[in-house]
Structures are given as structure tokens and as C-alpha cells.
Coordinates of C-alpha atoms in Angstrom, one line a residue:
M140 CA 22.5 1.7 34.7
T141 CA 24.8 4.2 33.0
T142 CA 28.1 4.0 31.3
R143 CA 30.8 6.6 30.8
T144 CA 29.1 7.6 27.6
G145 CA 25.5 7.7 28.8
S146 CA 22.7 5.4 29.7
V147 CA 22.5 1.9 28.2
P148 CA 19.4 2.8 26.2
E149 CA 21.2 5.9 24.8
V150 CA 24.3 3.8 23.9
E151 CA 22.1 1.2 22.2
Q152 CA 20.3 4.0 20.2
L153 CA 23.6 5.4 19.0
L154 CA 24.8 1.9 18.0
E155 CA 21.7 1.4 15.9
V156 CA 22.2 4.8 14.2
F157 CA 25.9 4.1 13.6
K158 CA 25.0 0.7 12.0
A159 CA 22.4 2.3 9.7
L160 CA 24.8 5.1 8.7
A161 CA 27.8 2.8 8.2
N162 CA 26.5 2.0 4.7
P163 CA 27.3 4.8 2.2
V164 CA 24.1 4.4 0.2
R165 CA 21.9 4.6 3.3
L166 CA 23.9 7.7 4.4
Q167 CA 23.4 9.2 0.9
I168 CA 19.6 8.5 1.0
L169 CA 19.3 10.2 4.3
G170 CA 21.1 13.2 2.8
W171 CA 18.7 13.2 -0.2
L172 CA 15.7 13.2 2.1
R173 CA 17.0 16.3 3.9
E174 CA 16.0 18.3 0.8
P175 CA 13.4 16.1 -1.0
E176 CA 12.2 18.9 -3.3
E177 CA 15.8 19.4 -4.6
N178 CA 16.6 15.7 -4.9
F179 CA 13.3 14.2 -6.2
L180 CA 12.0 16.6 -8.8
E181 CA 9.2 14.2 -9.8
E182 CA 7.9 14.3 -6.3
R183 CA 7.5 18.0 -6.0
G184 CA 4.4 19.2 -4.3
R185 CA 2.0 18.0 -1.7
M186 CA 3.2 14.4 -1.3
V187 CA 6.8 15.4 -0.5
V188 CA 5.7 17.7 2.2
E189 CA 3.0 15.6 3.8
A190 CA 4.0 11.9 3.2
G191 CA 7.6 12.0 2.1
V192 CA 9.3 10.4 -0.9
C193 CA 7.9 7.2 -2.4
V194 CA 10.3 4.3 -2.1
S195 CA 10.1 3.8 -5.9
H196 CA 11.6 7.3 -6.5
I197 CA 14.4 6.5 -3.9
Q198 CA 15.0 3.2 -5.8
A199 CA 15.2 5.0 -9.2
K200 CA 17.6 7.6 -7.9
A201 CA 19.8 5.0 -6.1
G202 CA 19.7 2.6 -9.0
L203 CA 19.2 -0.4 -6.8
A204 CA 16.7 -3.2 -6.6
Q205 CA 13.4 -2.4 -4.8
S206 CA 14.1 -5.1 -2.2
T207 CA 17.6 -3.6 -1.4
V208 CA 16.1 -0.1 -1.0
S209 CA 13.3 -1.4 1.1
A210 CA 15.8 -3.1 3.4
Y211 CA 17.9 0.0 3.6
M212 CA 14.9 2.1 4.5
A213 CA 13.8 -0.4 7.1
S214 CA 17.3 -0.1 8.7
L215 CA 17.0 3.7 8.7
Q216 CA 13.5 3.4 10.2
R217 CA 14.7 1.1 13.0
A218 CA 17.4 3.6 13.8
G219 CA 14.8 6.3 14.1
L220 CA 16.1 8.4 11.3
V221 CA 13.1 8.2 9.0
R222 CA 9.4 7.7 9.3
A223 CA 7.3 5.7 6.9
T224 CA 3.8 6.5 5.7
R225 CA 1.6 4.2 3.6
V226 CA -0.2 5.9 0.7
G227 CA -2.3 3.2 -1.0
K228 CA 0.1 0.4 -1.9
W229 CA 3.2 2.7 -1.7
T230 CA 5.4 3.5 1.2
H231 CA 6.7 7.1 1.5
Y232 CA 9.7 8.1 3.7
R233 CA 10.7 11.3 5.3
R234 CA 13.4 12.2 7.8
D235 CA 12.4 12.3 11.5
E236 CA 14.1 15.6 12.2
E237 CA 13.0 15.7 15.9
R238 CA 14.5 12.3 16.5
I239 CA 17.7 13.2 14.5
A240 CA 18.1 16.3 16.7
G241 CA 17.7 14.0 19.8
I242 CA 20.4 11.7 18.5
V243 CA 22.7 14.6 17.9
E244 CA 22.1 15.7 21.4
I245 CA 22.9 12.2 22.8
L246 CA 26.0 12.1 20.7
G247 CA 27.1 15.4 22.0
R248 CA 26.8 14.3 25.6
S249 CA 28.4 11.0 24.8
L250 CA 31.7 12.1 23.2

């Protein structure tokens, strides 16, 4: 089934993305993760490139409770905007650039 803006799965994908990005802090976090080496100095090096930024560093930069940041990151992950990687007891996040490009393409076709 399709709608005027695209297939139902595409519309549902966009709605999940819009919900995730409707929160200004989640939008800001996604922006920070675009250039992790610039925004998370303490994370420079191998871990930023390979695993992403530790949730504790995102929490410190955002100035929010760990539970709030974890919920925000889960929302971004459900929307397909970030990927999570476990490193020991810590969760690291990085943007899913391929998925973001796909979402931008769907959005371009839909509007």
C-alpha cells in the first residue's frame, strides 16, 4: 500500500525520525555525534572512531541524568539514527550515516 507521500513503511520510518528529533536535546546530541572528535575531546582516538562516544560522556556534555540520556539514545536508536555498541559495561553510540542518508532520500521523495 502506498500513500501520496510514499509507502506505509516509509511514512512510519519518517514519523519515528520526526518524533526522535522533535526533542531539542536529542537533536543536539545527534549534531554532537556528527563530529565526535570535536565535541567529545576526552574521547579522542580509537574508541570514537570504532565504537562511538560513551553514554557517560554524552551525559556529562548534556548535563542530564544518565537515565534521561539513555532514554534519549534509545529513541534515536529506534529511529535508526544511531547505532549502539557495548564495550564492557559501557554503551557507545555513533551516528548511522548510511541510514540517515536513506532517511534524507525518503524525505526528499515524500515532500
